[in-house]
């Protein structure tokens, strides 16, 4: 075991992008428990001035940035009497990421998280990556930029963090496959016809995790697992055939790695995002986490099932998008965002979410528009075009029964 004394006594500077969100909240909770080890450099939010200012004051941040350019006056007022610098607009979020913090949590939601995360990556920081879009929309390009700058990408998503921890048990040549677990969501045991008609309230009843609305609906369709397969492929340079999904309703094992000697190394923990975030925050050491200790005797049973690609076509489409490459994963994600918004607005049935994604992907492949991504603007442009295409296909998908 390592001797951690020297590392544990050094103060690290940290920045939290998306500090007012669910991942941001868990991160700030961990920082609150270890104030002597961390100095907050910058905090950001989209529109929530009040929560941002409260956190910036509490943690004595050096810089606070709000994405909404119209709220700069409000933020300045909320921070009056402090020495905290303020900024507003997209450029201020990028500036927050570019400031010299040792460690950055990238937890802005959506494609807006890509440029700020790249700003942290480009200066070679340790970047805890929660934002999925960085990898799903621009994975190859994002990882190349990280390698070039010597940035360390620490996966904050629980499954990828589990793989990150387990992968240390062997080398690339010895790796056979990784296994990402999935709770199966609220419709795990439902018949296809019932999933087709599922309501918003039913889709929002996640059995294990407490998360935002979008990611909870993605868990119900297993689109979230599809996004995670794509993330794993880019993060760890794995082919689609090297990534398996295993349904594990208790969500205690988050990821496993199988090696050539047939050893399978797993990471276990309660379904609490503070556990993977604590691993990223302490890395390469470990901090004392506030989460509940795992009591396997109390849990009693861990069960497993093969995923059903027929009832959950979103998972099949994730593998197809990876095999297609050249921006297809960007299209997969963008079409899903349009579909989920339409489902929430009552415009389409639950079953139509995956149909809209498939129709958008097929249209994209037929159009021959697929091309390797060479910049963040490329990814954002494909994302934008795919959203428009999905929106234009929406009326015909809404009319079509399964
Ligand atoms: P939330 O919606 O709870 O929070 C998003 C954060 O980003 C907020 O601080 C929000 O500010 C800010 N934000 C939103 N839009 C913009 C924008 N355009 N520009 C700048 N800042 C913006 O999301 P989560 O914390 O749940 O998720 C964050 C990311 O992590 C997502 O990509 C998600 O997929 C991923 N993730 C989440 C998990 C979870 O358990 N929640 C698990 C694994 C990954 P404001 O508060 O002002 O709106």
Short mmCIF file of C-alpha atoms and ligand atoms in Angstrom, two decimals:
data_model
loop_
_atom_site.label_atom_id
_atom_site.label_comp_id
_atom_site.label_asym_id
_atom_site.label_seq_id
_atom_site.Cartn_x
_atom_site.Cartn_y
_atom_site.Cartn_z
CA UNK A 1 0.00 0.00 0.00
CA UNK A 2 1.10 3.57 -0.64
CA UNK A 3 2.28 5.91 2.09
CA UNK A 4 -0.14 8.82 1.68
CA UNK A 5 1.12 11.20 4.34
CA UNK A 6 2.84 13.71 2.04
CA UNK A 7 -0.02 13.83 -0.48
CA UNK A 8 -2.67 14.10 2.23
CA UNK A 9 -1.08 17.20 3.75
CA UNK A 10 -0.78 19.19 0.46
CA UNK A 11 -3.57 21.70 -0.28
CA UNK A 12 -5.09 21.20 -3.75
CA UNK A 13 -6.88 23.90 -5.70
CA UNK A 14 -10.20 22.79 -7.20
CA UNK A 15 -12.79 24.15 -9.62
CA UNK A 16 -16.34 22.86 -9.94
CA UNK A 17 -18.06 23.48 -13.30
CA UNK A 18 -21.79 23.00 -12.73
CA UNK A 19 -21.47 23.49 -8.97
CA UNK A 20 -25.21 24.02 -8.46
CA UNK A 21 -26.34 20.73 -10.05
CA UNK A 22 -26.74 17.25 -8.64
CA UNK A 23 -23.10 16.18 -9.24
CA UNK A 24 -21.94 19.65 -8.19
CA UNK A 25 -23.89 19.29 -4.96
CA UNK A 26 -22.26 15.92 -4.15
CA UNK A 27 -18.83 17.39 -4.96
CA UNK A 28 -19.37 20.42 -2.71
CA UNK A 29 -20.55 18.08 0.04
CA UNK A 30 -17.25 16.17 -0.16
CA UNK A 31 -15.24 19.42 -0.21
CA UNK A 32 -17.17 20.59 2.85
CA UNK A 33 -15.92 17.51 4.70
CA UNK A 34 -12.24 18.11 3.87
CA UNK A 35 -11.80 21.90 3.88
CA UNK A 36 -8.22 21.78 5.09
CA UNK A 37 -7.16 19.86 1.94
CA UNK A 38 -8.89 21.93 -0.76
CA UNK A 39 -8.93 25.58 -1.83
CA UNK A 40 -11.76 26.45 -4.24
CA UNK A 41 -10.51 28.37 -7.28
CA UNK A 42 -13.71 28.75 -9.34
CA UNK A 43 -17.38 27.75 -9.28
CA UNK A 44 -19.90 27.99 -12.12
CA UNK A 45 -23.66 27.75 -12.77
CA UNK A 46 -26.06 28.41 -15.61
CA UNK A 47 -28.80 30.65 -14.15
CA UNK A 48 -28.94 29.93 -10.42
CA UNK A 49 -27.21 33.07 -9.09
CA UNK A 50 -28.43 32.60 -5.54
CA UNK A 51 -27.03 29.07 -5.09
CA UNK A 52 -23.78 29.98 -6.88
CA UNK A 53 -23.17 33.05 -4.70
CA UNK A 54 -23.99 31.10 -1.54
CA UNK A 55 -21.43 28.41 -2.43
CA UNK A 56 -18.80 30.94 -3.52
CA UNK A 57 -19.12 32.75 -0.17
CA UNK A 58 -19.16 29.53 1.85
CA UNK A 59 -16.01 28.16 0.20
CA UNK A 60 -14.17 31.47 -0.29
CA UNK A 61 -13.90 30.87 -4.05
CA UNK A 62 -11.63 33.18 -6.04
CA UNK A 63 -13.91 33.33 -9.11
CA UNK A 64 -17.64 32.71 -9.74
CA UNK A 65 -19.08 32.49 -13.26
CA UNK A 66 -22.68 32.42 -14.42
CA UNK A 67 -23.45 31.29 -17.99
CA UNK A 68 -26.43 33.57 -18.43
CA UNK A 69 -24.88 36.88 -19.58
CA UNK A 70 -27.86 38.88 -18.31
CA UNK A 71 -27.21 37.91 -14.70
CA UNK A 72 -23.79 39.47 -14.16
CA UNK A 73 -25.26 42.44 -12.24
CA UNK A 74 -27.25 40.09 -10.01
CA UNK A 75 -24.15 37.98 -9.30
CA UNK A 76 -22.03 41.05 -8.52
CA UNK A 77 -24.69 42.23 -6.11
CA UNK A 78 -24.94 38.83 -4.43
CA UNK A 79 -21.14 38.82 -3.90
CA UNK A 80 -20.82 42.47 -2.84
CA UNK A 81 -18.45 42.96 0.08
CA UNK A 82 -16.33 39.90 -0.84
CA UNK A 83 -13.12 39.70 -2.89
CA UNK A 84 -14.63 37.08 -5.21
CA UNK A 85 -14.22 37.99 -8.89
CA UNK A 86 -17.28 37.49 -11.13
CA UNK A 87 -17.85 36.70 -14.79
CA UNK A 88 -20.83 35.93 -17.04
CA UNK A 89 -21.49 34.22 -20.37
CA UNK A 90 -19.93 31.19 -22.05
CA UNK A 91 -16.50 32.83 -22.07
CA UNK A 92 -16.60 33.22 -18.27
CA UNK A 93 -17.36 29.49 -17.83
CA UNK A 94 -14.39 28.72 -20.09
CA UNK A 95 -12.26 31.18 -18.09
CA UNK A 96 -13.26 29.40 -14.86
CA UNK A 97 -12.01 26.11 -16.35
CA UNK A 98 -8.82 27.70 -17.64
CA UNK A 99 -7.83 29.20 -14.27
CA UNK A 100 -5.02 27.32 -12.56
CA UNK A 101 -6.79 24.72 -10.41
CA UNK A 102 -5.10 21.35 -9.91
CA UNK A 103 -8.41 19.48 -10.15
CA UNK A 104 -11.59 20.29 -12.08
CA UNK A 105 -15.00 18.66 -11.81
CA UNK A 106 -16.66 18.84 -15.26
CA UNK A 107 -20.35 18.59 -14.33
CA UNK A 108 -22.06 21.07 -16.63
CA UNK A 109 -24.97 19.22 -18.23
CA UNK A 110 -25.31 18.84 -22.00
CA UNK A 111 -23.17 19.88 -24.95
CA UNK A 112 -22.46 23.23 -23.23
CA UNK A 113 -20.01 21.28 -21.04
CA UNK A 114 -17.65 20.44 -23.91
CA UNK A 115 -15.70 23.69 -24.40
CA UNK A 116 -15.16 24.36 -20.66
CA UNK A 117 -13.97 20.76 -20.13
CA UNK A 118 -11.56 21.18 -23.06
CA UNK A 119 -10.21 24.38 -21.49
CA UNK A 120 -9.32 22.41 -18.34
CA UNK A 121 -7.92 19.51 -20.40
CA UNK A 122 -5.75 21.80 -22.53
CA UNK A 123 -3.83 23.08 -19.53
CA UNK A 124 -3.12 19.50 -18.37
CA UNK A 125 -5.33 19.52 -15.25
CA UNK A 126 -6.76 16.46 -13.50
CA UNK A 127 -10.33 16.50 -14.84
CA UNK A 128 -13.07 14.53 -13.08
CA UNK A 129 -15.46 13.93 -15.95
CA UNK A 130 -19.17 13.61 -15.17
CA UNK A 131 -20.43 15.29 -18.36
CA UNK A 132 -21.24 12.51 -20.82
CA UNK A 133 -21.41 14.71 -23.91
CA UNK A 134 -17.65 15.34 -23.88
CA UNK A 135 -17.13 11.69 -24.76
CA UNK A 136 -20.35 10.77 -26.55
CA UNK A 137 -20.24 13.81 -28.86
CA UNK A 138 -16.49 14.18 -29.30
CA UNK A 139 -14.81 11.16 -27.71
CA UNK A 140 -11.82 10.53 -30.00
CA UNK A 141 -11.01 14.18 -30.30
CA UNK A 142 -11.48 14.84 -26.56
CA UNK A 143 -9.16 11.99 -25.51
CA UNK A 144 -6.53 13.03 -28.10
CA UNK A 145 -6.51 16.56 -26.70
CA UNK A 146 -6.18 15.17 -23.15
CA UNK A 147 -3.25 12.96 -24.17
CA UNK A 148 -1.54 15.85 -25.96
CA UNK A 149 -1.81 18.15 -22.94
CA UNK A 150 -0.96 15.42 -20.42
CA UNK A 151 -4.33 15.89 -18.69
CA UNK A 152 -5.54 13.12 -16.45
CA UNK A 153 -9.17 12.17 -17.10
CA UNK A 154 -10.79 10.74 -13.97
CA UNK A 155 -14.15 9.11 -14.73
CA UNK A 156 -16.80 10.34 -12.28
CA UNK A 157 -19.69 8.25 -13.65
CA UNK A 158 -20.03 5.31 -11.23
CA UNK A 159 -19.62 2.55 -13.86
CA UNK A 160 -16.57 4.12 -15.51
CA UNK A 161 -15.03 4.93 -12.17
CA UNK A 162 -15.46 1.26 -11.24
CA UNK A 163 -13.73 0.20 -14.47
CA UNK A 164 -10.96 2.76 -13.87
CA UNK A 165 -10.32 1.23 -10.45
CA UNK A 166 -10.49 -2.38 -11.70
CA UNK A 167 -8.35 -1.78 -14.81
CA UNK A 168 -5.35 -1.13 -12.57
CA UNK A 169 -5.21 -4.89 -11.85
CA UNK A 170 -3.74 -5.78 -15.25
CA UNK A 171 -2.40 -4.31 -18.47
CA UNK A 172 -4.01 -3.72 -21.88
CA UNK A 173 -2.75 -6.97 -23.44
CA UNK A 174 -4.22 -8.96 -20.55
CA UNK A 175 -7.65 -7.36 -20.78
CA UNK A 176 -10.42 -9.54 -22.27
CA UNK A 177 -13.50 -7.36 -21.71
CA UNK A 178 -15.11 -4.88 -19.38
CA UNK A 179 -18.61 -5.34 -17.95
CA UNK A 180 -20.81 -2.36 -17.14
CA UNK A 181 -23.70 -3.13 -14.85
CA UNK A 182 -27.21 -1.71 -15.27
CA UNK A 183 -30.01 -1.68 -12.73
CA UNK A 184 -32.47 -2.38 -15.56
CA UNK A 185 -34.52 0.65 -14.54
CA UNK A 186 -38.24 0.69 -13.69
CA UNK A 187 -39.22 -1.35 -16.78
CA UNK A 188 -36.76 -4.20 -16.31
CA UNK A 189 -39.50 -6.83 -16.03
CA UNK A 190 -42.13 -5.15 -18.23
CA UNK A 191 -43.43 -6.57 -21.52
CA UNK A 192 -42.53 -4.62 -24.68
CA UNK A 193 -46.13 -3.52 -25.23
CA UNK A 194 -46.30 -2.02 -21.74
CA UNK A 195 -42.94 -0.24 -22.13
CA UNK A 196 -44.28 1.29 -25.36
CA UNK A 197 -47.13 2.95 -23.43
CA UNK A 198 -45.23 3.84 -20.23
CA UNK A 199 -46.09 7.23 -18.71
CA UNK A 200 -43.69 9.96 -17.59
CA UNK A 201 -44.45 9.26 -13.91
CA UNK A 202 -43.63 5.56 -14.45
CA UNK A 203 -40.38 6.39 -16.28
CA UNK A 204 -39.30 8.68 -13.43
CA UNK A 205 -39.52 5.95 -10.77
CA UNK A 206 -35.91 4.76 -10.71
CA UNK A 207 -35.52 1.79 -8.35
CA UNK A 208 -32.06 2.72 -6.93
CA UNK A 209 -30.59 6.08 -7.97
CA UNK A 210 -31.86 9.57 -7.25
CA UNK A 211 -30.92 11.70 -10.31
CA UNK A 212 -32.20 14.48 -12.56
CA UNK A 213 -35.22 13.98 -14.89
CA UNK A 214 -33.36 13.49 -18.19
CA UNK A 215 -30.89 10.88 -16.91
CA UNK A 216 -33.71 9.03 -15.08
CA UNK A 217 -35.73 8.71 -18.31
CA UNK A 218 -32.55 7.58 -20.08
CA UNK A 219 -32.16 4.90 -17.42
CA UNK A 220 -35.71 3.68 -18.04
CA UNK A 221 -35.08 3.33 -21.82
CA UNK A 222 -31.54 2.00 -21.17
CA UNK A 223 -30.33 4.85 -23.37
CA UNK A 224 -28.20 5.87 -20.39
CA UNK A 225 -26.48 2.48 -20.50
CA UNK A 226 -25.97 2.95 -24.23
CA UNK A 227 -24.33 6.32 -23.57
CA UNK A 228 -22.13 4.63 -20.98
CA UNK A 229 -21.05 1.94 -23.45
CA UNK A 230 -19.98 4.74 -25.81
CA UNK A 231 -18.22 6.61 -22.98
CA UNK A 232 -16.33 3.46 -21.96
CA UNK A 233 -15.22 2.87 -25.54
CA UNK A 234 -13.64 6.33 -25.85
CA UNK A 235 -12.34 6.60 -22.29
CA UNK A 236 -10.50 3.29 -22.29
CA UNK A 237 -9.92 2.83 -26.06
CA UNK A 238 -12.07 -0.32 -26.21
CA UNK A 239 -13.84 -1.84 -29.21
CA UNK A 240 -17.61 -2.42 -28.90
CA UNK A 241 -16.90 -6.17 -28.66
CA UNK A 242 -14.81 -5.58 -25.54
CA UNK A 243 -17.72 -3.96 -23.66
CA UNK A 244 -20.57 -6.00 -22.18
CA UNK A 245 -23.61 -4.85 -20.25
CA UNK A 246 -24.99 -6.95 -17.40
CA UNK A 247 -28.28 -6.22 -15.66
CA UNK A 248 -27.75 -6.19 -11.90
CA UNK A 249 -30.87 -4.84 -10.16
CA UNK A 250 -29.23 -4.11 -6.79
CA UNK A 251 -26.66 -1.62 -8.29
CA UNK A 252 -23.94 -2.70 -5.85
CA UNK A 253 -21.35 -3.89 -8.37
CA UNK A 254 -20.80 -0.97 -10.77
CA UNK A 255 -18.26 -2.41 -13.17
CA UNK A 256 -15.97 -5.40 -13.69
CA UNK A 257 -12.93 -6.23 -15.78
CA UNK A 258 -12.14 -9.70 -17.05
CA UNK A 259 -8.47 -10.53 -17.64
CA UNK A 260 -6.81 -13.28 -19.68
CA UNK A 261 -6.26 -15.56 -16.65
CA UNK A 262 -10.11 -15.43 -16.21
CA UNK A 263 -9.86 -13.30 -13.08
CA UNK A 264 -12.74 -10.85 -12.92
CA UNK A 265 -12.05 -7.74 -10.82
CA UNK A 266 -15.08 -5.77 -9.63
CA UNK A 267 -15.70 -2.52 -7.76
CA UNK A 268 -18.59 -2.48 -5.28
CA UNK A 269 -20.28 0.30 -3.33
CA UNK A 270 -23.69 1.65 -2.32
CA UNK A 271 -25.52 3.53 -5.10
CA UNK A 272 -24.26 6.95 -3.98
CA UNK A 273 -22.50 9.28 -6.46
CA UNK A 274 -20.31 10.66 -3.67
CA UNK A 275 -18.34 7.39 -3.75
CA UNK A 276 -16.98 7.68 -7.33
CA UNK A 277 -16.60 11.46 -6.93
CA UNK A 278 -14.60 10.90 -3.70
CA UNK A 279 -12.34 8.53 -5.62
CA UNK A 280 -11.73 11.21 -8.27
CA UNK A 281 -11.19 13.90 -5.63
CA UNK A 282 -8.66 11.90 -3.65
CA UNK A 283 -6.90 10.29 -6.63
CA UNK A 284 -4.20 8.97 -6.62
CA UNK A 285 -4.87 8.66 -2.87
CA UNK A 286 -8.14 8.02 -1.08
CA UNK A 287 -10.04 10.42 1.16
CA UNK A 288 -12.46 9.53 3.97
CA UNK A 289 -15.90 9.44 2.34
CA UNK A 290 -19.19 10.29 4.08
CA UNK A 291 -21.23 7.54 2.34
CA UNK A 292 -22.75 4.57 4.11
CA UNK A 293 -20.50 1.52 4.43
CA UNK A 294 -21.47 -1.48 2.35
CA UNK A 295 -23.24 -4.19 4.36
CA UNK A 296 -23.44 -7.20 2.04
CA UNK A 297 -24.92 -9.46 4.74
CA UNK A 298 -27.84 -7.04 5.01
CA UNK A 299 -28.24 -6.88 1.21
CA UNK A 300 -28.19 -10.68 1.13
CA UNK A 301 -28.38 -11.33 -2.61
CA UNK A 302 -26.74 -9.92 -5.72
CA UNK A 303 -28.49 -11.05 -8.91
CA UNK A 304 -27.64 -10.75 -12.61
CA UNK A 305 -29.48 -10.99 -15.95
CA UNK A 306 -28.50 -10.62 -19.60
CA UNK A 307 -29.75 -7.34 -21.15
CA UNK A 308 -32.71 -7.60 -23.54
CA UNK A 309 -31.83 -5.78 -26.77
CA UNK A 310 -35.36 -6.35 -28.15
CA UNK A 311 -37.28 -4.66 -25.36
CA UNK A 312 -34.56 -2.00 -24.96
CA UNK A 313 -33.53 -1.11 -28.54
CA UNK A 314 -31.66 2.02 -27.31
CA UNK A 315 -28.89 -0.27 -26.10
CA UNK A 316 -28.59 -2.01 -29.50
CA UNK A 317 -28.45 1.40 -31.22
CA UNK A 318 -25.54 2.50 -28.99
CA UNK A 319 -23.44 -0.42 -30.25
CA UNK A 320 -24.51 0.36 -33.84
CA UNK A 321 -23.49 4.01 -33.47
CA UNK A 322 -20.08 2.99 -32.12
CA UNK A 323 -19.54 0.57 -34.99
CA UNK A 324 -20.53 3.27 -37.48
CA UNK A 325 -18.15 5.82 -35.86
CA UNK A 326 -17.41 9.21 -37.44
CA UNK A 327 -19.91 11.30 -35.50
CA UNK A 328 -22.70 8.66 -35.29
CA UNK A 329 -22.51 8.65 -31.49
CA UNK A 330 -23.03 12.43 -31.58
CA UNK A 331 -26.18 11.86 -33.65
CA UNK A 332 -27.36 9.11 -31.26
CA UNK A 333 -27.08 11.46 -28.29
CA UNK A 334 -28.59 14.52 -30.00
CA UNK A 335 -31.60 12.59 -31.34
CA UNK A 336 -32.21 11.12 -27.90
CA UNK A 337 -32.23 14.57 -26.29
CA UNK A 338 -34.89 15.71 -28.78
CA UNK A 339 -36.88 12.50 -28.21
CA UNK A 340 -36.78 12.75 -24.41
CA UNK A 341 -37.88 16.40 -24.50
CA UNK A 342 -40.77 15.38 -26.81
CA UNK A 343 -41.73 12.53 -24.45
CA UNK A 344 -41.72 14.89 -21.44
CA UNK A 345 -43.87 17.34 -23.43
CA UNK A 346 -46.36 14.53 -24.17
CA UNK A 347 -45.70 14.60 -27.93
CA UNK A 348 -44.53 11.00 -28.28
CA UNK A 349 -44.94 7.69 -26.49
CA UNK A 350 -42.13 6.24 -24.45
CA UNK A 351 -41.51 3.53 -27.08
CA UNK A 352 -41.04 6.20 -29.75
CA UNK A 353 -37.89 7.57 -28.09
CA UNK A 354 -35.69 4.80 -29.49
CA UNK A 355 -37.57 4.86 -32.85
CA UNK A 356 -36.76 8.54 -33.28
CA UNK A 357 -33.11 7.91 -32.46
CA UNK A 358 -32.96 5.04 -34.97
CA UNK A 359 -34.70 7.04 -37.71
CA UNK A 360 -32.32 10.00 -37.18
CA UNK A 361 -29.25 7.77 -37.22
CA UNK A 362 -30.41 5.97 -40.37
CA UNK A 363 -31.14 9.23 -42.13
CA UNK A 364 -27.70 10.51 -41.14
CA UNK A 365 -25.92 7.42 -42.40
CA UNK A 366 -27.87 7.51 -45.70
CA UNK A 367 -27.00 11.18 -46.21
CA UNK A 368 -23.29 10.34 -46.11
CA UNK A 369 -22.68 13.26 -43.74
CA UNK A 370 -20.56 11.24 -41.36
CA UNK A 371 -17.02 12.50 -41.03
CA UNK A 372 -14.27 12.27 -38.42
CA UNK A 373 -14.40 15.09 -35.86
CA UNK A 374 -11.43 17.41 -35.72
CA UNK A 375 -12.69 20.16 -33.42
CA UNK A 376 -15.23 20.97 -30.73
CA UNK A 377 -17.08 23.08 -33.32
CA UNK A 378 -17.36 20.00 -35.60
CA UNK A 379 -19.01 18.06 -32.78
CA UNK A 380 -21.30 20.96 -31.91
CA UNK A 381 -22.27 21.34 -35.57
CA UNK A 382 -23.15 17.61 -35.97
CA UNK A 383 -25.06 17.80 -32.69
CA UNK A 384 -26.99 20.84 -33.96
CA UNK A 385 -27.80 19.30 -37.36
CA UNK A 386 -28.88 16.00 -35.80
CA UNK A 387 -31.21 17.85 -33.45
CA UNK A 388 -32.82 19.62 -36.41
CA UNK A 389 -33.17 16.32 -38.28
CA UNK A 390 -34.70 14.60 -35.25
CA UNK A 391 -37.12 17.50 -34.78
CA UNK A 392 -38.17 17.24 -38.45
CA UNK A 393 -38.75 13.46 -38.12
CA UNK A 394 -40.72 13.88 -34.91
CA UNK A 395 -44.24 14.31 -36.42
CA UNK A 396 -44.06 11.09 -38.47
CA UNK A 397 -42.61 9.11 -35.52
CA UNK A 398 -45.34 10.49 -33.24
CA UNK A 399 -48.03 9.19 -35.60
CA UNK A 400 -46.47 5.76 -36.11
CA UNK A 401 -47.49 3.01 -33.67
CA UNK A 402 -44.91 0.36 -32.75
P1 LIG B 1 -27.89 19.01 -13.25
O1 LIG B 1 -28.90 19.40 -14.26
O2 LIG B 1 -28.33 18.66 -11.88
O3 LIG B 1 -26.79 20.22 -13.09
C1 LIG B 1 -26.17 20.79 -14.23
C2 LIG B 1 -25.21 21.91 -13.82
O4 LIG B 1 -24.73 22.54 -15.00
C3 LIG B 1 -25.85 23.02 -13.00
O5 LIG B 1 -24.88 23.63 -12.19
C4 LIG B 1 -26.31 23.99 -14.07
O6 LIG B 1 -26.51 25.32 -13.57
C5 LIG B 1 -25.16 23.92 -15.04
N1 LIG B 1 -25.51 24.21 -16.42
C6 LIG B 1 -26.59 23.77 -17.11
N2 LIG B 1 -26.59 24.25 -18.37
C7 LIG B 1 -25.48 25.04 -18.47
C8 LIG B 1 -24.95 25.85 -19.52
N3 LIG B 1 -25.55 25.96 -20.72
N4 LIG B 1 -23.80 26.50 -19.28
C9 LIG B 1 -23.17 26.43 -18.08
N5 LIG B 1 -23.65 25.69 -17.04
C10 LIG B 1 -24.79 25.00 -17.25
O7 LIG B 1 -27.05 17.83 -13.90
P2 LIG B 1 -26.29 16.63 -13.15
O8 LIG B 1 -25.44 17.19 -12.06
O9 LIG B 1 -27.25 15.53 -12.84
O10 LIG B 1 -25.38 16.06 -14.32
C11 LIG B 1 -24.25 16.77 -14.82
C12 LIG B 1 -23.58 15.87 -15.86
O11 LIG B 1 -23.14 14.67 -15.20
C13 LIG B 1 -24.51 15.40 -16.98
O12 LIG B 1 -23.79 15.34 -18.18
C14 LIG B 1 -24.95 14.00 -16.53
O13 LIG B 1 -25.26 13.15 -17.63
C15 LIG B 1 -23.70 13.51 -15.83
N6 LIG B 1 -23.94 12.49 -14.82
C16 LIG B 1 -24.84 12.71 -13.81
C17 LIG B 1 -25.07 11.73 -12.85
C18 LIG B 1 -26.02 11.97 -11.70
O14 LIG B 1 -26.12 11.10 -10.82
N7 LIG B 1 -26.71 13.09 -11.63
C19 LIG B 1 -24.37 10.44 -12.89
C20 LIG B 1 -23.37 10.37 -13.94
C21 LIG B 1 -23.18 11.35 -14.88
P3 LIG B 1 -27.95 25.82 -12.94
O15 LIG B 1 -28.06 25.13 -11.60
O16 LIG B 1 -27.81 27.29 -12.83
O17 LIG B 1 -29.00 25.36 -13.91
#
